[in-house]
Coordinates of C-alpha atoms in Angstrom, one line a residue:
X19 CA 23.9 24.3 8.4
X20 CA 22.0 22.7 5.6
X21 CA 19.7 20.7 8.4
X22 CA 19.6 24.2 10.2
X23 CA 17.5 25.7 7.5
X24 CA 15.7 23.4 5.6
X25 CA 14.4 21.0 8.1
X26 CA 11.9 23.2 9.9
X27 CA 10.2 23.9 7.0
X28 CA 10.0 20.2 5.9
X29 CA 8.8 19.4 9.4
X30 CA 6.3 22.7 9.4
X31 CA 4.7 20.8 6.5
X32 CA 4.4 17.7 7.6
X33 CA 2.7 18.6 10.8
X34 CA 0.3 20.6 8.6
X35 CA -1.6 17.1 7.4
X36 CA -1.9 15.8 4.3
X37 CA -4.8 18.3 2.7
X38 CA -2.5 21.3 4.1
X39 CA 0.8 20.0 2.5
X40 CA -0.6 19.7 -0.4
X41 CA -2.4 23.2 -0.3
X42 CA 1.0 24.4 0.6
X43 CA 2.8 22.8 -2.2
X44 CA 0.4 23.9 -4.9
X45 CA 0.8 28.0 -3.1
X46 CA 4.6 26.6 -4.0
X47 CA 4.7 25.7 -7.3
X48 CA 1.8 28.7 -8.4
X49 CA 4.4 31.2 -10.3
X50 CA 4.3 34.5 -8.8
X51 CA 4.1 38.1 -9.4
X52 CA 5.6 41.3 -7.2
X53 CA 6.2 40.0 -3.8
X54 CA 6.1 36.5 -5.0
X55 CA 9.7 37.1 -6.5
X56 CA 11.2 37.7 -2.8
X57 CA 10.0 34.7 -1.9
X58 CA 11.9 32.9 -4.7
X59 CA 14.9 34.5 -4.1
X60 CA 14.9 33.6 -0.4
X61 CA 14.4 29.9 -1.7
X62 CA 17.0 30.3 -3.5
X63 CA 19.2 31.3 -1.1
X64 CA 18.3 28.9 1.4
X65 CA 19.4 26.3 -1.9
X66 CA 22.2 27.5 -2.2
X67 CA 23.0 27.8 1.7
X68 CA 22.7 24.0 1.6
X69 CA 24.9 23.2 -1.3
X70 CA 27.1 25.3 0.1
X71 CA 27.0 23.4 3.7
X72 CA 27.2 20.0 1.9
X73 CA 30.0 21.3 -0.4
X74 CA 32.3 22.2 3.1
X75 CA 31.0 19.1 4.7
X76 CA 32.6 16.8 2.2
X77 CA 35.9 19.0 2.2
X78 CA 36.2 18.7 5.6
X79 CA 35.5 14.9 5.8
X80 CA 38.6 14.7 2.5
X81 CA 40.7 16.9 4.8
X82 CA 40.7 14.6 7.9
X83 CA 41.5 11.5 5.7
X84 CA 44.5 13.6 3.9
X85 CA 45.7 14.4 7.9
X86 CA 44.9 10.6 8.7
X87 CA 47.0 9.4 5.4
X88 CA 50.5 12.0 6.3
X89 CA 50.5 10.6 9.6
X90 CA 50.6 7.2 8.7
X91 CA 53.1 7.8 5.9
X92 CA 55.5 10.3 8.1
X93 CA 55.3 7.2 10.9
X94 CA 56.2 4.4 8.3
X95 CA 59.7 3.7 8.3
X96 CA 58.9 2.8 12.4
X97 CA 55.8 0.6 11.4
X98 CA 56.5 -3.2 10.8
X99 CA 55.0 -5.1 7.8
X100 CA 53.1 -8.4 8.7
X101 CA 52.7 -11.2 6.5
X102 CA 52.3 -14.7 6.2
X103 CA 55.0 -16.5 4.9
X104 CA 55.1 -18.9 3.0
X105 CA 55.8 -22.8 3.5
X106 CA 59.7 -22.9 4.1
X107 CA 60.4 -19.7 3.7
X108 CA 61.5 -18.9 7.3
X109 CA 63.8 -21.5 6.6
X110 CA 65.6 -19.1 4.1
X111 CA 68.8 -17.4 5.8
X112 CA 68.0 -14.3 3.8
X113 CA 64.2 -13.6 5.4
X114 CA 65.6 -15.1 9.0
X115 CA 68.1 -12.9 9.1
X116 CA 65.6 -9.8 8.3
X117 CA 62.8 -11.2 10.1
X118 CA 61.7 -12.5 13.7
X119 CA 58.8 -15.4 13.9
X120 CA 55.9 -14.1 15.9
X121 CA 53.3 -16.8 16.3
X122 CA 52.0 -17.8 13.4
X123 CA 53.1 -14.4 11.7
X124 CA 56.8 -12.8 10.8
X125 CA 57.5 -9.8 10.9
X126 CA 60.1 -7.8 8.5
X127 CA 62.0 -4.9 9.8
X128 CA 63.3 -2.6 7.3
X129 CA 62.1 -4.4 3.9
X130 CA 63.4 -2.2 1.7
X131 CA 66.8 -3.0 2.6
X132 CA 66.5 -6.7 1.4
X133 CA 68.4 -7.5 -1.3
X134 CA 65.9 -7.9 -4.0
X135 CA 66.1 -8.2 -8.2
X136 CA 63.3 -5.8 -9.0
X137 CA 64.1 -2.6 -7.3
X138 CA 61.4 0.2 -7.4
X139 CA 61.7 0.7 -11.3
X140 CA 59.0 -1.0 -13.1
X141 CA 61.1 -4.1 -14.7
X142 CA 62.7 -4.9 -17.8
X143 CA 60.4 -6.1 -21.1
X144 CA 61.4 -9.5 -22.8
X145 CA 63.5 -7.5 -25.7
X146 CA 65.1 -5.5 -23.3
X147 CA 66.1 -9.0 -21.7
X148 CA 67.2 -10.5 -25.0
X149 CA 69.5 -7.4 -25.5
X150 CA 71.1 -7.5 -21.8
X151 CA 71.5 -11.7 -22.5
X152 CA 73.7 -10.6 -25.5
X153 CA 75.9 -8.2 -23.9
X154 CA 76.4 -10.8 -21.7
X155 CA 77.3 -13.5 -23.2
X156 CA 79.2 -11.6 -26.5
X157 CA 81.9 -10.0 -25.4
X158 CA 83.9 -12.9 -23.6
X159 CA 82.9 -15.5 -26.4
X160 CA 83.1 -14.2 -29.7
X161 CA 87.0 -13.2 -30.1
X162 CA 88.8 -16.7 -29.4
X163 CA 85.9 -18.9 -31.7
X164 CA 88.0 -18.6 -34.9
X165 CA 91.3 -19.9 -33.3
X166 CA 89.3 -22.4 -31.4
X167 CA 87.6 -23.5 -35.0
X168 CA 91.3 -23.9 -36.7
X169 CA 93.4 -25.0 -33.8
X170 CA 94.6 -29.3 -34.5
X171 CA 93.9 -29.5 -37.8
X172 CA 90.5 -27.6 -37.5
X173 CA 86.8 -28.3 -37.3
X174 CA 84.6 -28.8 -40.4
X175 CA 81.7 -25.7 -40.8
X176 CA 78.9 -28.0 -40.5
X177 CA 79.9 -29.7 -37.1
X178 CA 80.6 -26.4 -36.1
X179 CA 77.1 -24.6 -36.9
X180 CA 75.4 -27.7 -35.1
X181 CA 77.9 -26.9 -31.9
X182 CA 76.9 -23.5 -32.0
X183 CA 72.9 -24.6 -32.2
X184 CA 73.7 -27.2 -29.5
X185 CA 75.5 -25.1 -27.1
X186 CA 73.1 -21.9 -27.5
X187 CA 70.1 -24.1 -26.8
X188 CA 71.2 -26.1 -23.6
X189 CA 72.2 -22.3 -22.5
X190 CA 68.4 -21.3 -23.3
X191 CA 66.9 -24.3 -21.5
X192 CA 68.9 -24.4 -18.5
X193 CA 68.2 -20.7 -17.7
X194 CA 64.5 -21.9 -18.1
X195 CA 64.7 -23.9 -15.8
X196 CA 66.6 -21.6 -13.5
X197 CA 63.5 -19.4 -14.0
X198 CA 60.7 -22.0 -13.0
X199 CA 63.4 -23.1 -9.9
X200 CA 63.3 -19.5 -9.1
X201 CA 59.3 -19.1 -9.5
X202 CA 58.8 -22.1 -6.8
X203 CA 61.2 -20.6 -4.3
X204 CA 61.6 -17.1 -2.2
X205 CA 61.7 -13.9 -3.5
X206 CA 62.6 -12.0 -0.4
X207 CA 66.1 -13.3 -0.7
X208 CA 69.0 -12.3 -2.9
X209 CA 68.9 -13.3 -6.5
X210 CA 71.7 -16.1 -6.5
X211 CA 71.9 -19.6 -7.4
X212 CA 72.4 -21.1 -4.6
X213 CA 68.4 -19.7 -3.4
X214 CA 67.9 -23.1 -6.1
X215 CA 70.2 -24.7 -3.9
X216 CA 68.4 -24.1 -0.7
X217 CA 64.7 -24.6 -2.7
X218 CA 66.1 -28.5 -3.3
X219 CA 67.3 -28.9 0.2
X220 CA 70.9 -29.9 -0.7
X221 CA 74.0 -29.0 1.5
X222 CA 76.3 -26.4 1.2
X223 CA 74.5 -23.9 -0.3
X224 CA 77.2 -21.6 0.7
X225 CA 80.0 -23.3 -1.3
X226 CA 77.4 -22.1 -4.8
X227 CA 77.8 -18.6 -3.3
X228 CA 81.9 -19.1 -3.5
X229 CA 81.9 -20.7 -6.7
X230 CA 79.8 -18.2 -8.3
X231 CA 81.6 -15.5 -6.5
X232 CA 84.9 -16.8 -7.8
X233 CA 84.4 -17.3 -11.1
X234 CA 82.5 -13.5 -11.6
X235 CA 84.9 -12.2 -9.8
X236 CA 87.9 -13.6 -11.7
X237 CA 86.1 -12.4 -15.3
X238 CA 85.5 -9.0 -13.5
X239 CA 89.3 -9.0 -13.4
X240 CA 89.8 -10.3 -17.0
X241 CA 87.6 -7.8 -18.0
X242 CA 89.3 -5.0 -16.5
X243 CA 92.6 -6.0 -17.4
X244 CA 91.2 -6.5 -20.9
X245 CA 89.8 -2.8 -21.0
X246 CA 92.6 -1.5 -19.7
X247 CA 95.0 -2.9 -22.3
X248 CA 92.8 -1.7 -24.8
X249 CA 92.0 1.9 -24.3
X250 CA 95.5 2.4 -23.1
X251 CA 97.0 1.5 -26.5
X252 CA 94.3 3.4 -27.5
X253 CA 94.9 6.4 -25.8
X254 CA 98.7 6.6 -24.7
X255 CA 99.8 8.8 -27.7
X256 CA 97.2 11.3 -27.3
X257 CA 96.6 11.6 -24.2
X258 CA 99.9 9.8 -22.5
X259 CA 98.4 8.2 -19.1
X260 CA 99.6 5.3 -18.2
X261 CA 97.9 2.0 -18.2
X262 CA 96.8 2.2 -14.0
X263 CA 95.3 6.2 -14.6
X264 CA 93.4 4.6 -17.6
X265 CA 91.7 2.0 -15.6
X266 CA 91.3 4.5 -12.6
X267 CA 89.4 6.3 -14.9
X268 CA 87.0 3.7 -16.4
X269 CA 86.4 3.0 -12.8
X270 CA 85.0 5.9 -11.7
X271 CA 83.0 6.4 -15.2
X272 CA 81.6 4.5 -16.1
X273 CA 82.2 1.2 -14.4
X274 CA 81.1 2.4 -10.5
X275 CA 77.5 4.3 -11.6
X276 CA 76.6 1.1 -13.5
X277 CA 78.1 -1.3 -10.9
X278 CA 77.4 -0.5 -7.9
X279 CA 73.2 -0.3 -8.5
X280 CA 70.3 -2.3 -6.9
X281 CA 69.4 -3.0 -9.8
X282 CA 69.8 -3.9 -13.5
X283 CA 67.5 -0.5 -14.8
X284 CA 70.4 1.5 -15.9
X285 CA 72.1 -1.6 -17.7
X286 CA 69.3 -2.0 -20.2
X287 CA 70.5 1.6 -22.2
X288 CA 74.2 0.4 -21.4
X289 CA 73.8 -2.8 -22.9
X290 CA 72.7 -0.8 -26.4
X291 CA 75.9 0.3 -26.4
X292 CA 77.7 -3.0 -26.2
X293 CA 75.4 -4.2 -28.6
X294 CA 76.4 -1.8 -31.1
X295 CA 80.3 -1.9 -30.8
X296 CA 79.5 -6.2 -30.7
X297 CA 76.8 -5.7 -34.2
X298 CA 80.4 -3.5 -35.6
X299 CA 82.9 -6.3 -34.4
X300 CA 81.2 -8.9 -35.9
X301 CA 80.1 -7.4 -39.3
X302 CA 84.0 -6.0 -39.8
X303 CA 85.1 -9.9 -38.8
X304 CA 82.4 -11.4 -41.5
X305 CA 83.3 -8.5 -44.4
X306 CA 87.5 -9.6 -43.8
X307 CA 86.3 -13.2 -43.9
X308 CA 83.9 -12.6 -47.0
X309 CA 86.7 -11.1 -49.0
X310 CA 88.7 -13.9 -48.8
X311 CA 85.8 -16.5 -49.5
X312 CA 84.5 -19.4 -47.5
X313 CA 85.0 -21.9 -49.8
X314 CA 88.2 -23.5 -48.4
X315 CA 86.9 -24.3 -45.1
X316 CA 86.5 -27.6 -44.3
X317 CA 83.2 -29.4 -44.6
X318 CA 83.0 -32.3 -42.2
X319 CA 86.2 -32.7 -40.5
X320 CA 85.8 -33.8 -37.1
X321 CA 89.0 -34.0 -34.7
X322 CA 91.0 -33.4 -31.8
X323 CA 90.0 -29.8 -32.5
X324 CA 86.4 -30.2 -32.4
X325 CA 86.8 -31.2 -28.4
X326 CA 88.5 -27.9 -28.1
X327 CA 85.9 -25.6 -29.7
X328 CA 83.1 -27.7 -28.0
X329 CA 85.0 -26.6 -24.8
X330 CA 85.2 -23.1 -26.0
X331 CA 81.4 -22.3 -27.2
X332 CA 80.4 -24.1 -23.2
X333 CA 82.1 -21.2 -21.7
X334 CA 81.0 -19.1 -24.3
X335 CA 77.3 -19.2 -23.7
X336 CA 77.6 -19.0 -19.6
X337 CA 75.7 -16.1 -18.4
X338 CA 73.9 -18.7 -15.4
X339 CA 75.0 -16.7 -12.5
X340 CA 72.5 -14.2 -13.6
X341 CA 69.8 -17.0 -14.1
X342 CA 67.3 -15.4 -11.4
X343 CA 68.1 -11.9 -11.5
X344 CA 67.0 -11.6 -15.3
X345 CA 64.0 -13.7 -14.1
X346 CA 63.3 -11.3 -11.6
X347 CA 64.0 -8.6 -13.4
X348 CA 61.4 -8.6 -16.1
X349 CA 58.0 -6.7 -15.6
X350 CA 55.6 -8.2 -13.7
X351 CA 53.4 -8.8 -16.5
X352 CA 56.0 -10.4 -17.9
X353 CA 56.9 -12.4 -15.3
X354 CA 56.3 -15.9 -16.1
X355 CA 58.9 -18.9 -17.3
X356 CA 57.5 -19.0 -20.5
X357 CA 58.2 -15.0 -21.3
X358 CA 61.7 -15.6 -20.3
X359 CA 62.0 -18.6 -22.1
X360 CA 61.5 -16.5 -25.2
X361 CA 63.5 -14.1 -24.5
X362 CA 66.3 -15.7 -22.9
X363 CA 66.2 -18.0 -26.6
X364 CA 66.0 -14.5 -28.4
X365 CA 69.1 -13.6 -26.9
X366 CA 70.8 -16.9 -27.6
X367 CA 70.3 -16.9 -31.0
X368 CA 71.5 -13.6 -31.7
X369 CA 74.1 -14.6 -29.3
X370 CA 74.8 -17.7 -32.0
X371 CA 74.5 -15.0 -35.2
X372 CA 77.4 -13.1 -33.8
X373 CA 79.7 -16.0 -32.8
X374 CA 79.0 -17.6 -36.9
X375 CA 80.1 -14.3 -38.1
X376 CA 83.2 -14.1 -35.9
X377 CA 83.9 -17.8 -36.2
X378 CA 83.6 -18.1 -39.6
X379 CA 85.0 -14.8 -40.9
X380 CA 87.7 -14.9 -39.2
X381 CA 88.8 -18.5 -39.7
X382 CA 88.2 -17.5 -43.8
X383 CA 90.1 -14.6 -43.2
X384 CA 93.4 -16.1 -41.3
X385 CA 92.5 -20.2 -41.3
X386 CA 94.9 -21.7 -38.7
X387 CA 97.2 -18.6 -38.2
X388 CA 94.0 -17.1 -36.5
X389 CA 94.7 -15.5 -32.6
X390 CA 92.9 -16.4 -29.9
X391 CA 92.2 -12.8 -29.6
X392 CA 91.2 -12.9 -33.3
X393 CA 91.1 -8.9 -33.9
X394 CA 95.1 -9.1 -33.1
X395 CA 95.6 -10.6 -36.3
X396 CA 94.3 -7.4 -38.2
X397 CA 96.4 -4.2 -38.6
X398 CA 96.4 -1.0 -37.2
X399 CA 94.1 0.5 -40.0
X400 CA 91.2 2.5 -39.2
X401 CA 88.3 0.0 -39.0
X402 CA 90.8 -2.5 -37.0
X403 CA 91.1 0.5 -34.5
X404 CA 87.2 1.0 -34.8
X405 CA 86.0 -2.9 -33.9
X406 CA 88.6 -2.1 -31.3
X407 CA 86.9 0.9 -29.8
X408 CA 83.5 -1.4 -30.3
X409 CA 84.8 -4.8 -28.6
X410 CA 85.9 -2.2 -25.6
X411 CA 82.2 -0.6 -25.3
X412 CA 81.2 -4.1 -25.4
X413 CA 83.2 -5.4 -22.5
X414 CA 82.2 -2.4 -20.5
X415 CA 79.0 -2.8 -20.9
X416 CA 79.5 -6.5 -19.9
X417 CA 81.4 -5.8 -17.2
X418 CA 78.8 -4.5 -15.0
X419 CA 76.5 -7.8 -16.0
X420 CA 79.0 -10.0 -14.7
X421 CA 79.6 -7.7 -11.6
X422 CA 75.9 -8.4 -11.1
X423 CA 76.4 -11.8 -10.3
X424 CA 79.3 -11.5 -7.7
X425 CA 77.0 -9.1 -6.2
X426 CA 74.0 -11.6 -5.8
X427 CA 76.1 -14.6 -5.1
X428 CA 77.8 -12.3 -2.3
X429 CA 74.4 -11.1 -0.7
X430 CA 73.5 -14.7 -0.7
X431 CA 77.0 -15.8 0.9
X432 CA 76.1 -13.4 3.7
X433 CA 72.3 -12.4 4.0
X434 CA 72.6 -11.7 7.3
X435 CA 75.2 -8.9 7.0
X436 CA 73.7 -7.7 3.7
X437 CA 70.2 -7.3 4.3
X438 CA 70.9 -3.6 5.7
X439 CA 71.6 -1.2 2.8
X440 CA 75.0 0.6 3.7
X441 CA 76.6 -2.4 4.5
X442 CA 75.3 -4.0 1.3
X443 CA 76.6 -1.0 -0.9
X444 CA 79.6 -1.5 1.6
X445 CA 80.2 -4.8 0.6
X446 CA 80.1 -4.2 -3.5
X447 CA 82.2 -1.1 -3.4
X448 CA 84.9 -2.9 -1.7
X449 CA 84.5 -5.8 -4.1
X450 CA 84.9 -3.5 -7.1
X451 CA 88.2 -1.7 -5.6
X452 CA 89.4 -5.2 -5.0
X453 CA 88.9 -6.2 -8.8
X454 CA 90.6 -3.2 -9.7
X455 CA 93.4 -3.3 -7.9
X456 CA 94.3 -6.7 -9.2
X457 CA 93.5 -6.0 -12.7
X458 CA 96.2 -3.0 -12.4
X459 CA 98.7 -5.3 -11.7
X460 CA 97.6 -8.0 -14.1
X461 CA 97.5 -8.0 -17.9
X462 CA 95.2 -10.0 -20.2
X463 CA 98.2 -12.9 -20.7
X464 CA 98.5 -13.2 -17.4
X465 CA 95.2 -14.0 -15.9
X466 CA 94.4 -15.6 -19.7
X467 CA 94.9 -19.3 -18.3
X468 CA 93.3 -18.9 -15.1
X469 CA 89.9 -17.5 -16.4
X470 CA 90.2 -20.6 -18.9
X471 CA 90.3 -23.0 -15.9
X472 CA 87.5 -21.2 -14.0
X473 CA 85.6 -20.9 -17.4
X474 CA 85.5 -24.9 -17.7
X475 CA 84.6 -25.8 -14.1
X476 CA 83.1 -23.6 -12.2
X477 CA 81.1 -21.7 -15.4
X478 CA 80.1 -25.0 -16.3
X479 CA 79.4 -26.2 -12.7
X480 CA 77.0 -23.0 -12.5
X481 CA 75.5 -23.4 -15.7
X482 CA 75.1 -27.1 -16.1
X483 CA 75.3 -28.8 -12.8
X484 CA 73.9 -26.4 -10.1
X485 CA 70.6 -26.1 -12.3
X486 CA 70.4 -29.6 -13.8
X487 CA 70.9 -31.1 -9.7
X488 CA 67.8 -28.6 -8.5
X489 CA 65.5 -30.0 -11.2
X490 CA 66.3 -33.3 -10.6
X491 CA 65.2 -32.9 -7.1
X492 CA 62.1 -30.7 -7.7
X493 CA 58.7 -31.9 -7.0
X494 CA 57.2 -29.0 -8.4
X495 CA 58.2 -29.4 -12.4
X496 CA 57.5 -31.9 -14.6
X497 CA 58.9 -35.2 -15.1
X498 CA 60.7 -34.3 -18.3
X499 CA 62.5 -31.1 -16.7
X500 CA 63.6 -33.2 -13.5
X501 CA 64.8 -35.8 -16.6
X502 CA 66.7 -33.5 -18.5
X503 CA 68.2 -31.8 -15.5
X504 CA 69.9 -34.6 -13.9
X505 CA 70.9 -35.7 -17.6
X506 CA 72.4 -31.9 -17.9
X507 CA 73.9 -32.2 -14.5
X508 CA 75.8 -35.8 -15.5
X509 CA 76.9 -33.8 -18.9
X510 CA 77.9 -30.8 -17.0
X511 CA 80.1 -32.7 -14.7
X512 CA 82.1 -34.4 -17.5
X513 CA 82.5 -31.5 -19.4
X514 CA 84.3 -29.8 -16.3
X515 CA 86.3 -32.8 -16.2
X516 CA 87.1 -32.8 -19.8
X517 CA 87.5 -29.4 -20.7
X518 CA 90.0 -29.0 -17.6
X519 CA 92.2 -31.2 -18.6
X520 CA 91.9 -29.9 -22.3
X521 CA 92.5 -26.6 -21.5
X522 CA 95.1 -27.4 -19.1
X523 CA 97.0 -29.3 -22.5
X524 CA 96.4 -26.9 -25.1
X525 CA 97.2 -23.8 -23.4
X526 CA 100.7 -24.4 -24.0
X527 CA 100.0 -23.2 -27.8
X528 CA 98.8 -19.9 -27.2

C-alpha cells in the first residue's frame, strides 16, 4: 500500500525534468490559503496511509517469526541436539550410553534426562556452598570429638587444635583438587567420583561407584536410625507412636521431597536449618564446658589417644563423595576451582569452630567420663532436650546431603540405565525405601561399629586416595598438585590401614 500511493507521484516528478521538479517542489512547500488546505490534508492522509502500511508490514513480518519460533518449540522434544564432543568424551559410559557417534558428530537423544549437577535452577553462590559443606560434614563429627579427646589417658589441647587445622585443611585441598579433576573431565555424566577415575584412565571405575555407594548408603542408615531414636524419645509421651511410625513419618516429610531431587536447590534453605540446630549444639556444649573451666585440660600430652582422635577428626571432615556435585553446583559465574576453593575452606573452618567448641566443652565439662554420643552425658533438662531437637534438625538436614552422593555414585554405577528420568527417580526411590527399611530394624548401637569401619576405609579411600591417585596421574595440573596427590593417596592408604585396625581395638570400650 505505501508503494501504491506514493510512488507515482515520486516518479510523476521525476519525469517532469529537473527545472519542473523543482517548480513543483517550490508550488509544494508555498503555504497555502482556501483550497490549498485540501491539498494538505490529502498529503496528509496519503502520510499517514504509508505509516500505516509500514506499521502492518512489520507486524506481519514479527507474526510469521512468532508462527516460525512455536513450531520449532512444539517439535523439540523429537529434534536431536548436535555437538562436537570433546576429546575422550565418547569414551565416557555416561554420554555412550545417551548418545550414538555419527561421523564426526554425536548426537544426544533426550538430554534433559542425563544425570547432571546443575539442574535448570540457576546454581548455588560460594556462601551458600560453605553453608551446605557444614551441614555436611557437622552432624556426623561433632558429638563423639570429646570422648575421642579423653579416651587413653587423653590428648593435650594444643595437639588437638593443630589436628583440627590439619584435618580441616587436607579436607579443603583435596576437594580442590576434586574440583580442577572435575573441570578437565565430562560434564554430561553423573556427578560421581569415579568420572575422576575414568578422566585418569585407571581400572575399575566401577568398584569407586560401590565404595562410594556403600559407605553413603551405610551413614544414610546411621542417620536414620539416629533420627529415629531421637524424635521417638522425643515424642513417645505425647504423641505415643512407636519408633517404625516415627521414621515412616520423617520419610515422607521431610526426608523424600528433599531426597529424591535433581538437584541440590532445595538443600541450600534446608541446610539453614541444620546450621542453626548445629550453631545451638555447639554453643550449649561450649557454655557446660565454660562453666566448669578449661584450665585442667591437658597441655601437651600426646598418646595412644591422640592416634584415636586423629582417626576420629579423618572421618569427621569426609564430605568427598559430594566433591563434584558442589563443584558443579555453584553458579556459573562462580564456577571456577579457585571460587570453590574458598568456599569449600569457608566451610571447613566453620566446620573446625564447631568441632573446638564441642571437643573442648565437652571434654571441660565431663573429661574422661565423656560419651561418644557426648549430649548423652547431660540430663533431661530443658536445653539438653533443646540441643537434642537441634542435633536432629541437623542430621536431617544432613541426611539428604549424604543421600546425594549414593545417588551420584549410583547414576555413575549404571549410566546406561539411569540416563532416562523415570528409571533414574526409579532407582533413588527404591534406594531410600531400602535405607529405611533397615534403619527400622536397626538402632544407633547396632550399626555404631559398622559405620566406624566404613568411616576409616572406604571414607578415607574416597577422600584421600581416589582424589590424591587422579592427580597423581593428571597431565592437566600442576606439578605440585600431581605431588601432593600421590603424597595424599600414600597417607590415605595408611590411615585406612591404621584407623581399621584402631577402631577395630578400641571399640570394645564403648
Amino acid at each position: 500500500p505505501a508503494r501504491a500511493t506514493c510512488r507515482p507521484r515520486l516518479s510523476l516528478v521525476r519525469r517532469r525534468g529537473r527545472g519542473r521538479a523543482d517548480e513543483s517542489r517550490s508550488k509544494l512547500s508555498a503555504p497555502r490559503t482556501g483550497g490549498g488546505r485540501e491539498g494538505s490534508r490529502a498529503r496528509s492522509r496519503r502520510a499517514r496511509r504509508c505509516r500505516r502500511a509500514a506499521e502492518l508490514t512489520v507486524m506481519s513480518r514479527c507474526f510469521v517469526l512468532i508462527c516460525f519460533a512455536a513450531a520449532a518449540r512444539a517439535r523439540a522434544p523429537s529434534l536431536t541436539l548436535r555437538a562436537t564432543p570433546r576429546r575422550g568424551e565418547l569414551d565416557d559410559p555416561a554420554v555412550r550410553g545417551a548418545a550414538s557417534a555419527r561421523g564426526g558428530d554425536y548426537v544426544v537423544r533426550g538430554a534433559a534426562s542425563l544425570p547432571r549437577g546443575g539442574g535448570k535452577h540457576k546454581g548455588i553462590a560460594p556462601r551458600e556452598l560453605a553453608t551446605i559443606v557444614v551441614a555436611d560434614l557437622a552432624p556426623h563429627g561433632m558429638l563423639p570429638l570429646a570422648w575421642a579427646f579423653g579416651v587413653k589417658r587423653g590428648t593435650g589441647w594444643v595437639p588437638a587444635t593443630g589436628l583440627v587445622v590439619a584435618f580441616a585443611s587436607a579436607s579443603a585441598y583435596t576437594l580442590f583438587l576434586s574440583a580442577k579433576l572435575a573441570e578437565t573431565g565430562s560434564r554430561r555424566a553423573a556427578p560421581a567420583l569415579s568420572e575422576l577415575w575414568r578422566g585418569a584412565k585407571l581400572p575399575l571405575p566401577r568398584a569407586v561407584d560401590a565404595t562410594v555407594a556403600t559407605l553413603c548408603g551405610g551413614c544414610c542408615v546411621f542417620y536414620a536410625a539416629f533420627a529415629a531414636d531421637l524424635f521417638h524419645a522425643l515424642v513417645k509421651g505425647s504423641l505415643g507412636w512407636s519408633r517404625a511410625e516415627v521414621l515412616a513419618a520423617l520419610t515422607a516429610a521431610p526426608l523424600a521431597p528433599l531426597c529424591l531431587g535433581d538437584d541440590l536447590s532445595a538443600l541450600k534453605y534446608s541446610s539453614l536449618a541444620g546450621l542453626a540446630g548445629i550453631a545451638y549444639t555447639a554453643a550449649f556444649i561450649a557454655r557446660n564446658g565454660a562453666a566448669n573451666g578449661f584450665a585442667a585440660l591437658p597441655v601437651w600430652r600426646v598418646g595412644p589417644g591422640t592416634l584415636v582422635l586423629a582417626n576420629t577428626l579423618v572421618v569427621a571432615f569426609l564430605c568427598h563423595y559430594n566433591a563434584v556435585q558442589y563443584y558443579r553446583e555453584l553458579a556459573r559465574k562462580f564456577r571456577n576451582p579457585r571460587t570453590y576453593a574458598r568456599a569449600v575452606s569457608a566451610g571447613a573452618a566453620l566446620t573446625a569452630l564447631v568441632f573446638g567448641c564441642t571437643l573442648f566443652g565437652g571434654a571441660a565439662a565431663f573429661g574422661g567420663d565423656a560419651m561418644p554420643n557426648v549430649l548423652n552425658n547431660f540430663g533431661t533438662g530443658p536445653g539438653a532436650t533443646l540441643a537434642r531437637l537441634g542435633t536432629g534438625v541437623a542430621i536431617l538436614s544432613g541426611f539428604p546431603l549424604m543421600f546425594a552422593g549414593l545417588k551420584a555414585a549410583l547414576d555413575g554405577a549404571a549410566p546406561g540405565w539411569t540416563a532416562v528420568k523415570w528409571r533414574r527417580r526409579l532407582t533413588h526411590a527404591g534406594a531410600l525405601a531400602a535405607v529405611a527399611s533397615v534403619a527400622a530394624n536397626a538402632s544407633e548401637e547396632d550399626v555404631g561399629l559398622i559405620i566406624e569401619v566404613l568411616g576409616s576405609t572406604l571414607g578415607v579411600a574416597a577422600a584421600y586416595v581416589v582424589p590424591g591417585l587422579c592427580a597423581a596421574r593428571s597431565e592437566k595440573i600442576g606439578r605440585f598438585h600431581r605431588n601432593a596427590g600421590a603424597a595424599l593417596a600414600a597417607a590415605g592408604g595408611l590411615l585406612c590401614f591404621g584407623g581399621t585396625a584402631l577402631t577395630l581395638k578400641t571399640h570394645g570400650g564403648h
